Each structure stands twice: as C-alpha cells, then as structure tokens.
PDB file of C-alpha atoms in Angstrom:
ATOM      1  CA  MET A1119     -60.384  34.220  17.032  1.00 43.00           C
ATOM      2  CA  SER A1120     -58.670  36.963  19.024  1.00 47.00           C
ATOM      3  CA  LEU A1121     -58.383  34.659  22.045  1.00 43.00           C
ATOM      4  CA  GLU A1122     -56.642  31.982  19.966  1.00 45.00           C
ATOM      5  CA  LEU A1123     -54.253  34.571  18.570  1.00 39.00           C
ATOM      6  CA  LEU A1124     -53.510  35.843  22.064  1.00 42.00           C
ATOM      7  CA  ARG A1125     -52.841  32.308  23.296  1.00 52.00           C
ATOM      8  CA  PHE A1126     -50.505  31.722  20.357  1.00 50.00           C
ATOM      9  CA  GLU A1127     -48.545  34.887  21.133  1.00 56.00           C
ATOM     10  CA  MET A1128     -48.197  33.795  24.764  1.00 60.00           C
ATOM     11  CA  LEU A1129     -46.821  30.386  23.751  1.00 69.00           C
ATOM     12  CA  LEU A1130     -44.458  31.739  21.107  1.00 75.00           C
ATOM     13  CA  PRO A1131     -41.601  32.598  23.565  1.00 76.00           C
ATOM     14  CA  VAL A1132     -41.861  29.132  25.120  1.00 79.00           C
ATOM     15  CA  PHE A1133     -41.791  27.523  21.687  1.00 81.00           C
ATOM     16  CA  ALA A1134     -38.639  29.509  20.887  1.00 82.00           C
ATOM     17  CA  LEU A1135     -36.881  27.827  23.833  1.00 82.00           C
ATOM     18  CA  VAL A1136     -37.892  24.371  22.604  1.00 85.00           C
ATOM     19  CA  LEU A1137     -36.767  25.289  19.108  1.00 86.00           C
ATOM     20  CA  ALA A1138     -33.337  26.385  20.384  1.00 86.00           C
ATOM     21  CA  ARG A1139     -32.762  23.137  22.273  1.00 86.00           C
ATOM     22  CA  ILE A1140     -33.644  20.998  19.255  1.00 89.00           C
ATOM     23  CA  ALA A1141     -31.546  23.227  16.982  1.00 88.00           C
ATOM     24  CA  GLY A1142     -28.530  22.624  19.220  1.00 86.00           C
ATOM     25  CA  LEU A1143     -29.134  18.883  19.002  1.00 85.00           C
ATOM     26  CA  ALA A1144     -29.501  18.887  15.210  1.00 84.00           C
ATOM     27  CA  LEU A1145     -26.416  21.019  14.604  1.00 83.00           C
ATOM     28  CA  ALA A1146     -24.248  18.775  16.812  1.00 82.00           C
ATOM     29  CA  VAL A1147     -25.187  15.440  15.224  1.00 80.00           C
ATOM     30  CA  PRO A1148     -23.001  14.712  12.158  1.00 75.00           C
ATOM     31  CA  VAL A1149     -25.979  13.394  10.179  1.00 72.00           C
ATOM     32  CA  PHE A1150     -27.574  16.857  10.178  1.00 72.00           C
ATOM     33  CA  ALA A1151     -24.588  19.143  10.738  1.00 67.00           C
ATOM     34  CA  GLY A1152     -23.021  18.658   7.300  1.00 64.00           C
ATOM     35  CA  SER A1153     -23.899  20.421   4.093  1.00 63.00           C
ATOM     36  CA  LEU A1154     -25.586  17.344   2.606  1.00 66.00           C
ATOM     37  CA  ILE A1155     -28.923  18.634   3.926  1.00 72.00           C
ATOM     38  CA  PRO A1156     -29.749  22.155   2.660  1.00 74.00           C
ATOM     39  CA  ARG A1157     -30.072  24.727   5.419  1.00 78.00           C
ATOM     40  CA  ASN A1158     -33.652  25.588   4.569  1.00 82.00           C
ATOM     41  CA  ILE A1159     -34.626  21.910   4.712  1.00 81.00           C
ATOM     42  CA  LEU A1160     -32.777  21.547   8.022  1.00 82.00           C
ATOM     43  CA  ALA A1161     -34.604  24.567   9.430  1.00 85.00           C
ATOM     44  CA  LEU A1162     -37.940  23.086   8.383  1.00 88.00           C
ATOM     45  CA  LEU A1163     -36.970  19.750   9.952  1.00 86.00           C
ATOM     46  CA  ILE A1164     -36.050  21.406  13.252  1.00 87.00           C
ATOM     47  CA  ALA A1165     -39.324  23.349  13.252  1.00 87.00           C
ATOM     48  CA  ALA A1166     -41.339  20.194  12.457  1.00 88.00           C
ATOM     49  CA  ILE A1167     -39.720  18.213  15.285  1.00 87.00           C
ATOM     50  CA  SER A1168     -40.310  21.103  17.671  1.00 86.00           C
ATOM     51  CA  LEU A1169     -43.977  21.279  16.726  1.00 86.00           C
ATOM     52  CA  MET A1170     -44.392  17.528  17.211  1.00 86.00           C
ATOM     53  CA  ILE A1171     -42.938  17.367  20.725  1.00 85.00           C
ATOM     54  CA  PHE A1172     -44.242  20.756  21.881  1.00 82.00           C
ATOM     55  CA  PRO A1173     -47.701  19.497  23.011  1.00 81.00           C
ATOM     56  CA  ALA A1174     -46.094  16.634  24.968  1.00 81.00           C
ATOM     57  CA  ILE A1175     -43.791  18.901  26.990  1.00 80.00           C
ATOM     58  CA  LEU A1176     -46.080  21.914  27.283  1.00 78.00           C
ATOM     59  CA  PRO A1177     -47.096  21.064  30.894  1.00 78.00           C
ATOM     60  CA  LEU A1178     -43.402  21.171  31.835  1.00 74.00           C
ATOM     61  CA  LEU A1179     -42.813  24.613  30.348  1.00 73.00           C
ATOM     62  CA  PRO A1180     -43.465  27.998  31.909  1.00 70.00           C
ATOM     63  CA  THR A1181     -46.422  29.621  30.205  1.00 68.00           C
ATOM     64  CA  SER A1182     -45.871  33.206  31.348  1.00 70.00           C
ATOM     65  CA  LEU A1183     -42.741  34.327  29.564  1.00 67.00           C
ATOM     66  CA  THR A1184     -41.889  37.528  27.798  1.00 66.00           C
ATOM     67  CA  LEU A1185     -40.004  37.557  24.546  1.00 67.00           C
ATOM     68  CA  GLY A1186     -37.035  39.158  26.287  1.00 69.00           C
ATOM     69  CA  GLN A1187     -36.827  36.334  28.831  1.00 68.00           C
ATOM     70  CA  ALA A1188     -37.010  33.786  26.048  1.00 70.00           C
ATOM     71  CA  LEU A1189     -34.220  35.476  24.101  1.00 72.00           C
ATOM     72  CA  ALA A1190     -32.039  35.492  27.219  1.00 70.00           C
ATOM     73  CA  GLY A1191     -32.527  31.738  27.646  1.00 73.00           C
ATOM     74  CA  LEU A1192     -31.835  30.721  24.043  1.00 80.00           C
ATOM     75  CA  ILE A1193     -28.104  30.271  24.610  1.00 82.00           C
ATOM     76  CA  GLY A1194     -28.645  27.918  27.548  1.00 80.00           C
ATOM     77  CA  GLU A1195     -31.189  25.874  25.604  1.00 82.00           C
ATOM     78  CA  PHE A1196     -28.853  25.659  22.618  1.00 86.00           C
ATOM     79  CA  LEU A1197     -26.048  24.449  24.902  1.00 85.00           C
ATOM     80  CA  ILE A1198     -28.270  21.697  26.325  1.00 84.00           C
ATOM     81  CA  GLY A1199     -29.041  20.546  22.786  1.00 85.00           C
ATOM     82  CA  GLU A1200     -25.328  20.587  21.921  1.00 85.00           C
ATOM     83  CA  LEU A1201     -24.537  18.378  24.926  1.00 84.00           C
ATOM     84  CA  LEU A1202     -27.181  15.894  23.829  1.00 86.00           C
ATOM     85  CA  GLY A1203     -25.865  15.989  20.271  1.00 85.00           C
ATOM     86  CA  LEU A1204     -22.352  15.268  21.523  1.00 84.00           C
ATOM     87  CA  GLY A1205     -23.602  12.110  23.214  1.00 84.00           C
ATOM     88  CA  VAL A1206     -25.500  11.048  20.097  1.00 83.00           C
ATOM     89  CA  GLY A1207     -22.548  11.758  17.796  1.00 82.00           C
ATOM     90  CA  LEU A1208     -20.083   9.821  19.947  1.00 84.00           C
ATOM     91  CA  ILE A1209     -20.212   6.674  17.828  1.00 84.00           C
ATOM     92  CA  PHE A1210     -20.261   8.621  14.538  1.00 85.00           C
ATOM     93  CA  PHE A1211     -17.130  10.587  15.399  1.00 85.00           C
ATOM     94  CA  ALA A1212     -15.436   7.400  16.612  1.00 87.00           C
ATOM     95  CA  ALA A1213     -16.300   5.566  13.376  1.00 86.00           C
ATOM     96  CA  GLN A1214     -14.887   8.366  11.258  1.00 84.00           C
ATOM     97  CA  PHE A1215     -11.725   8.478  13.383  1.00 85.00           C
ATOM     98  CA  ALA A1216     -11.329   4.701  13.031  1.00 86.00           C
ATOM     99  CA  GLY A1217     -11.541   5.031   9.254  1.00 84.00           C
ATOM    100  CA  GLN A1218      -8.820   7.682   9.297  1.00 83.00           C
ATOM    101  CA  ILE A1219      -6.527   5.486  11.394  1.00 84.00           C
ATOM    102  CA  VAL A1220      -6.904   2.509   9.062  1.00 84.00           C
ATOM    103  CA  SER A1221      -6.544   4.675   5.953  1.00 82.00           C
ATOM    104  CA  HIS A1222      -3.250   6.134   7.131  1.00 80.00           C
ATOM    105  CA  GLN A1223      -1.877   2.691   7.944  1.00 79.00           C
ATOM    106  CA  ALA A1224      -3.003   1.146   4.652  1.00 77.00           C
ATOM    107  CA  GLY A1225      -1.998   4.048   2.416  1.00 73.00           C
ATOM    108  CA  LEU A1226      -5.559   4.817   1.381  1.00 71.00           C
ATOM    109  CA  SER A1227      -5.306   8.357   2.710  1.00 68.00           C
ATOM    110  CA  LEU A1228      -3.461   9.261  -0.490  1.00 65.00           C
ATOM    111  CA  GLY A1229      -6.747   9.133  -2.374  1.00 59.00           C
ATOM    112  CA  THR A1230      -9.387  11.426  -0.901  1.00 63.00           C
ATOM    113  CA  VAL A1231     -12.885  12.274  -2.076  1.00 60.00           C
ATOM    114  CA  PHE A1232     -15.204  15.125  -1.200  1.00 59.00           C
ATOM    115  CA  ASN A1233     -17.663  14.206   1.518  1.00 59.00           C
ATOM    116  CA  PRO A1234     -20.704  16.521   1.474  1.00 58.00           C
ATOM    117  CA  MET A1235     -21.720  15.193   4.880  1.00 57.00           C
ATOM    118  CA  PHE A1236     -18.828  17.095   6.511  1.00 57.00           C
ATOM    119  CA  ASP A1237     -18.111  19.582   3.709  1.00 60.00           C
ATOM    120  CA  GLU A1238     -14.498  18.406   3.517  1.00 63.00           C
ATOM    121  CA  GLU A1239     -12.270  15.863   1.813  1.00 66.00           C
ATOM    122  CA  THR A1240     -12.190  12.415   3.384  1.00 69.00           C
ATOM    123  CA  ASN A1241     -11.110   8.977   2.277  1.00 71.00           C
ATOM    124  CA  ILE A1242     -13.351   6.100   1.366  1.00 76.00           C
ATOM    125  CA  LEU A1243     -12.967   4.168   4.636  1.00 76.00           C
ATOM    126  CA  ASP A1244     -14.196   7.158   6.635  1.00 77.00           C
ATOM    127  CA  GLN A1245     -17.433   7.131   4.690  1.00 78.00           C
ATOM    128  CA  VAL A1246     -17.779   3.343   4.784  1.00 80.00           C
ATOM    129  CA  TRP A1247     -17.464   3.320   8.563  1.00 82.00           C
ATOM    130  CA  PHE A1248     -19.724   6.336   8.961  1.00 81.00           C
ATOM    131  CA  PHE A1249     -22.612   5.017   6.867  1.00 81.00           C
ATOM    132  CA  SER A1250     -22.272   1.530   8.354  1.00 84.00           C
ATOM    133  CA  VAL A1251     -22.679   3.013  11.822  1.00 85.00           C
ATOM    134  CA  MET A1252     -25.610   5.071  10.575  1.00 84.00           C
ATOM    135  CA  VAL A1253     -27.375   1.896   9.416  1.00 84.00           C
ATOM    136  CA  LEU A1254     -26.776   0.282  12.806  1.00 84.00           C
ATOM    137  CA  PHE A1255     -27.967   3.453  14.525  1.00 85.00           C
ATOM    138  CA  PHE A1256     -31.394   3.207  12.912  1.00 85.00           C
ATOM    139  CA  ALA A1257     -31.441  -0.587  13.224  1.00 85.00           C
ATOM    140  CA  PHE A1258     -30.966  -0.274  16.992  1.00 84.00           C
ATOM    141  CA  ARG A1259     -33.755   2.360  17.065  1.00 84.00           C
ATOM    142  CA  GLY A1260     -31.292   4.955  18.215  1.00 81.00           C
ATOM    143  CA  HIS A1261     -33.473   7.753  16.882  1.00 82.00           C
ATOM    144  CA  ILE A1262     -36.237   6.650  19.270  1.00 86.00           C
ATOM    145  CA  ALA A1263     -33.791   6.659  22.164  1.00 84.00           C
ATOM    146  CA  VAL A1264     -32.648  10.167  21.231  1.00 84.00           C
ATOM    147  CA  VAL A1265     -36.225  11.448  21.311  1.00 84.00           C
ATOM    148  CA  GLU A1266     -36.764   9.834  24.727  1.00 85.00           C
ATOM    149  CA  VAL A1267     -33.638  11.463  26.156  1.00 85.00           C
ATOM    150  CA  LEU A1268     -34.678  14.780  24.608  1.00 85.00           C
ATOM    151  CA  LEU A1269     -38.114  14.636  26.228  1.00 85.00           C
ATOM    152  CA  ALA A1270     -36.581  13.628  29.560  1.00 84.00           C
ATOM    153  CA  SER A1271     -34.203  16.585  29.388  1.00 83.00           C
ATOM    154  CA  PHE A1272     -37.114  19.007  29.750  1.00 83.00           C
ATOM    155  CA  THR A1273     -38.044  17.270  33.008  1.00 81.00           C
ATOM    156  CA  SER A1274     -34.482  17.210  34.363  1.00 80.00           C
ATOM    157  CA  ILE A1275     -33.438  20.653  33.176  1.00 79.00           C
ATOM    158  CA  PRO A1276     -36.364  23.050  32.752  1.00 77.00           C
ATOM    159  CA  PRO A1277     -36.019  25.922  30.288  1.00 77.00           C
ATOM    160  CA  LEU A1278     -34.279  29.132  31.366  1.00 72.00           C
ATOM    161  CA  THR A1279     -31.784  27.102  33.398  1.00 68.00           C
ATOM    162  CA  ILE A1280     -28.288  28.573  33.401  1.00 61.00           C
ATOM    163  CA  LEU A1281     -25.635  25.878  32.917  1.00 61.00           C
ATOM    164  CA  ALA A1282     -22.325  26.909  34.471  1.00 60.00           C
ATOM    165  CA  ASP A1283     -20.926  23.855  36.200  1.00 64.00           C
ATOM    166  CA  PRO A1284     -17.498  22.159  35.983  1.00 71.00           C
ATOM    167  CA  VAL A1285     -19.231  18.827  35.425  1.00 74.00           C
ATOM    168  CA  ILE A1286     -19.957  19.925  31.843  1.00 76.00           C
ATOM    169  CA  GLY A1287     -16.223  20.154  31.138  1.00 76.00           C
ATOM    170  CA  ASP A1288     -15.696  16.717  32.659  1.00 79.00           C
ATOM    171  CA  PHE A1289     -18.468  15.371  30.445  1.00 79.00           C
ATOM    172  CA  ALA A1290     -16.822  16.796  27.316  1.00 80.00           C
ATOM    173  CA  VAL A1291     -13.486  15.243  28.289  1.00 83.00           C
ATOM    174  CA  ASP A1292     -15.176  11.876  28.891  1.00 85.00           C
ATOM    175  CA  MET A1293     -16.808  12.090  25.464  1.00 84.00           C
ATOM    176  CA  LEU A1294     -13.485  12.793  23.761  1.00 85.00           C
ATOM    177  CA  ASN A1295     -11.887   9.930  25.662  1.00 87.00           C
ATOM    178  CA  GLY A1296     -14.751   7.668  24.614  1.00 85.00           C
ATOM    179  CA  ILE A1297     -14.325   8.649  20.954  1.00 86.00           C
ATOM    180  CA  PHE A1298     -10.638   7.724  21.042  1.00 89.00           C
ATOM    181  CA  ASN A1299     -11.322   4.482  22.929  1.00 89.00           C
ATOM    182  CA  ILE A1300     -14.046   3.285  20.557  1.00 88.00           C
ATOM    183  CA  ALA A1301     -12.064   4.293  17.465  1.00 88.00           C
ATOM    184  CA  THR A1302      -9.086   2.332  18.732  1.00 88.00           C
ATOM    185  CA  ARG A1303     -11.224  -0.750  19.319  1.00 88.00           C
ATOM    186  CA  LEU A1304     -12.788  -0.489  15.868  1.00 87.00           C
ATOM    187  CA  ALA A1305      -9.501   0.032  14.056  1.00 86.00           C
ATOM    188  CA  GLY A1306      -7.353  -2.192  16.299  1.00 85.00           C
ATOM    189  CA  PRO A1307      -7.769  -5.537  14.464  1.00 87.00           C
ATOM    190  CA  THR A1308      -7.041  -3.951  11.090  1.00 87.00           C
ATOM    191  CA  VAL A1309      -4.017  -2.035  12.396  1.00 87.00           C
ATOM    192  CA  LEU A1310      -2.639  -5.226  13.950  1.00 89.00           C
ATOM    193  CA  ALA A1311      -3.140  -7.120  10.679  1.00 87.00           C
ATOM    194  CA  LEU A1312      -1.367  -4.344   8.764  1.00 85.00           C
ATOM    195  CA  LEU A1313       1.520  -4.469  11.238  1.00 86.00           C
ATOM    196  CA  LEU A1314       1.917  -8.211  10.621  1.00 87.00           C
ATOM    197  CA  THR A1315       1.670  -7.540   6.895  1.00 84.00           C
ATOM    198  CA  SER A1316       4.512  -5.020   7.119  1.00 80.00           C
ATOM    199  CA  LEU A1317       6.636  -7.575   8.974  1.00 83.00           C
ATOM    200  CA  ILE A1318       5.962 -10.190   6.301  1.00 81.00           C
ATOM    201  CA  LEU A1319       6.762  -7.755   3.502  1.00 78.00           C
ATOM    202  CA  GLY A1320       9.957  -6.752   5.270  1.00 76.00           C
ATOM    203  CA  PHE A1321      10.964 -10.406   5.513  1.00 78.00           C
ATOM    204  CA  LEU A1322      10.256 -10.899   1.799  1.00 75.00           C
ATOM    205  CA  THR A1323      12.345  -7.837   0.968  1.00 73.00           C
ATOM    206  CA  ARG A1324      15.329  -9.316   2.776  1.00 74.00           C
ATOM    207  CA  THR A1325      14.963 -12.767   1.251  1.00 75.00           C
ATOM    208  CA  MET A1326      13.947 -11.740  -2.305  1.00 70.00           C
ATOM    209  CA  PRO A1327      15.465  -8.310  -3.022  1.00 68.00           C
ATOM    210  CA  GLN A1328      14.659  -8.617  -6.725  1.00 66.00           C
ATOM    211  CA  MET A1329      10.919  -8.418  -6.017  1.00 65.00           C
ATOM    212  CA  ASN A1330       9.346  -4.989  -6.494  1.00 66.00           C
ATOM    213  CA  ILE A1331       8.068  -4.681  -2.961  1.00 64.00           C
ATOM    214  CA  LEU A1332       6.567  -1.203  -3.490  1.00 64.00           C
ATOM    215  CA  THR A1333       4.161  -2.395  -6.172  1.00 67.00           C
ATOM    216  CA  VAL A1334       3.291  -5.710  -4.546  1.00 70.00           C
ATOM    217  CA  GLY A1335       3.273  -4.384  -0.989  1.00 69.00           C
ATOM    218  CA  PHE A1336       0.861  -1.516  -1.602  1.00 72.00           C
ATOM    219  CA  ALA A1337      -1.768  -3.728  -3.246  1.00 76.00           C
ATOM    220  CA  PHE A1338      -1.265  -6.415  -0.611  1.00 79.00           C
ATOM    221  CA  LYS A1339      -1.741  -3.979   2.291  1.00 81.00           C
ATOM    222  CA  VAL A1340      -4.845  -2.484   0.712  1.00 79.00           C
ATOM    223  CA  GLY A1341      -6.335  -5.964   0.244  1.00 82.00           C
ATOM    224  CA  VAL A1342      -5.584  -6.916   3.854  1.00 83.00           C
ATOM    225  CA  ALA A1343      -7.063  -3.639   5.101  1.00 83.00           C
ATOM    226  CA  LEU A1344     -10.299  -4.064   3.156  1.00 82.00           C
ATOM    227  CA  LEU A1345     -10.637  -7.673   4.259  1.00 86.00           C
ATOM    228  CA  MET A1346     -10.088  -6.854   7.934  1.00 86.00           C
ATOM    229  CA  VAL A1347     -12.445  -3.861   7.792  1.00 84.00           C
ATOM    230  CA  ALA A1348     -15.167  -6.106   6.351  1.00 84.00           C
ATOM    231  CA  VAL A1349     -14.580  -8.699   9.082  1.00 85.00           C
ATOM    232  CA  THR A1350     -14.539  -6.019  11.795  1.00 83.00           C
ATOM    233  CA  MET A1351     -17.754  -4.453  10.558  1.00 81.00           C
ATOM    234  CA  GLY A1352     -19.488  -7.805  10.592  1.00 78.00           C
ATOM    235  CA  SER A1353     -18.643  -8.355  14.261  1.00 82.00           C
ATOM    236  CA  SER A1354     -18.781  -4.813  15.661  1.00 81.00           C
ATOM    237  CA  GLU A1355     -22.533  -4.376  16.028  1.00 79.00           C
ATOM    238  CA  GLY A1356     -22.317  -5.138  19.737  1.00 82.00           C
ATOM    239  CA  LEU A1357     -19.616  -2.502  20.220  1.00 83.00           C
ATOM    240  CA  VAL A1358     -21.561   0.066  18.195  1.00 83.00           C
ATOM    241  CA  GLY A1359     -24.786  -0.602  20.113  1.00 82.00           C
ATOM    242  CA  ASP A1360     -23.041  -0.401  23.482  1.00 84.00           C
ATOM    243  CA  ALA A1361     -21.273   2.820  22.510  1.00 85.00           C
ATOM    244  CA  LEU A1362     -24.487   4.397  21.237  1.00 82.00           C
ATOM    245  CA  PHE A1363     -26.532   3.754  24.347  1.00 82.00           C
ATOM    246  CA  ASP A1364     -23.570   4.437  26.630  1.00 84.00           C
ATOM    247  CA  GLY A1365     -23.300   7.933  25.150  1.00 82.00           C
ATOM    248  CA  LEU A1366     -27.018   8.527  25.660  1.00 81.00           C
ATOM    249  CA  ASP A1367     -26.832   7.162  29.203  1.00 83.00           C
ATOM    250  CA  GLN A1368     -23.987   9.533  30.043  1.00 83.00           C
ATOM    251  CA  VAL A1369     -26.005  12.446  28.698  1.00 82.00           C
ATOM    252  CA  GLY A1370     -29.016  11.348  30.764  1.00 80.00           C
ATOM    253  CA  LEU A1371     -26.897  11.097  33.912  1.00 82.00           C
ATOM    254  CA  LEU A1372     -25.430  14.526  33.218  1.00 79.00           C
ATOM    255  CA  PHE A1373     -28.889  16.053  32.855  1.00 78.00           C
ATOM    256  CA  GLU A1374     -30.065  14.381  36.073  1.00 78.00           C
ATOM    257  CA  GLN A1375     -27.050  15.690  37.962  1.00 77.00           C
ATOM    258  CA  LEU A1376     -27.501  19.185  36.599  1.00 74.00           C
ATOM    259  CA  GLY A1377     -31.231  19.006  37.373  1.00 70.00           C
ATOM    260  CA  LYS A1378     -30.533  18.085  40.991  1.00 71.00           C
ATOM    261  CA  GLN A1379     -28.120  20.996  41.348  1.00 65.00           C
ATOM    262  CA  VAL A1380     -30.694  23.349  39.830  1.00 57.00           C
ATOM    263  CA  ALA A1381     -33.388  22.096  42.191  1.00 57.00           C
ATOM    264  CA  HIS A1382     -31.010  22.357  45.153  1.00 55.00           C
ATOM    265  CA  GLY A1383     -30.044  25.891  44.160  1.00 53.00           C
ATOM    266  CA  ALA A1384     -33.687  26.867  43.799  1.00 50.00           C
TER     267      ALA A1384
END
C-alpha cells in the first residue's frame, strides 16, 4: 500500500501539467468558457478528461518531477491549451460575429437577450448561428479531432517546454484574420440581400411617398434577413467543416513547428 501511495505522489506533479494543458483548452473554447456550465462542474469535467487521457500519454511524460518544477511549468502548459482552444473556437467566434453583422444590418440588434453561454447580452441571430455551428461541430466529429490534436500535442511539445517564439503571435493574427474571413463569408449573402432590399425600399419611398416605409420596411428587412439566414445555414456545412478542420490543422502545424524548434534547441 505504501508503494502505491509513493507512486501516486511521484505522478501527481506530472498529472498537474496535464491538468493545466486541458484547463487552458477548456477555458478557451466558447462551449465551456461561458457561465452556462457551473465552475465546479467544469472543474470536474477537466479532471475527468485529464484522468482519461493520462494513461495514454504517460510514456511521453517525465516521471521524475518535483512539485516545484511542475508549478513552474503550469503557465506554459496552460498557454499550449489556450492555443489549441483558439483553433477549436475559430468557427464558433466566426459564427457569433456573423450573427452580429446580420443583426446590425437587419435592425435585430435593437432587441437583445441574455446569453448565459457568454455571460453577456446578445441578439437572437448570434445564438442561432452559434448553436447551429455547435450541432455541425459534433456532427463532423470535431470533438474526436480535438482529442487527437490534444494527444498529439504532448508528442510535439513535451511538458515543461517554454514557449517564447514570434510564430505564436503570427498564429494569433492568422486566427483573427480567419475569424473575420469566415464571418464575412457566412454573413455575406444576407448582407447583400439586405442591401438590395434597402435599394428597393428606397425606390418605393420615391415613387409612393404616402406609404409608411418605416413600418413596412422594418418588417420586410427582418423577413428577408431570416429567410437568407435559413438558406445560408442550409448550405454552409461545407464552409463550417472546412473552417473547423482548418483551425485544427493550423494548430497542429504550429505545435509541430514549435516542437522542431524545441528539439533543435535541445
């Protein structure tokens, strides 16, 4: 019994590093980062995931670590998890941004609701886009792909690796650029339809000035926006799937590049 307890105490610092990396991932993904999931439940979920993958990656981890060394490496492990979470959340952030663009153009941003997922007020199209992308995420088995990239990260970047490379900043910029690009592609058809709607309403205002264009125009623009969002959602699964796996691929390439620099430095 004493030998098992001693072995557990030796593995505890290593397990803390794994826990920090998964915590960084969970706190960066919008599905887990919001207040919809209670913090105690989130902590239990992070611990459960860490316990499940710990035996699989144990051969890749250093077994002779002191608690002080583990504490010094927690920040680096948390940063690695945050980078992975940024790649996973690429499509979620883009979907929410697309909903905001359409809402502002259609006038739906005037009516906001409280979204417990982000602990802030959002409009209805933000949530529709977000949960639609979430359904596609699980339909494309994105959660399996995230676990695979997470396991591969321990091979590319071993624990206690200090990340201080300009390529991380370039990766963050590429992610932000990707969010804007995908959001524009998702919201583009609806924004174009609303622009044509505004032109038509302007023409009607000039030809029939007695018509109450404010009352008719607002309802008409909202109807066009909802119709185009429904059509866009029905045909955007290819874009969502490509964006999801492209974000994970970029994270994988980043980890490989950082792993090569670590190995070269060693």
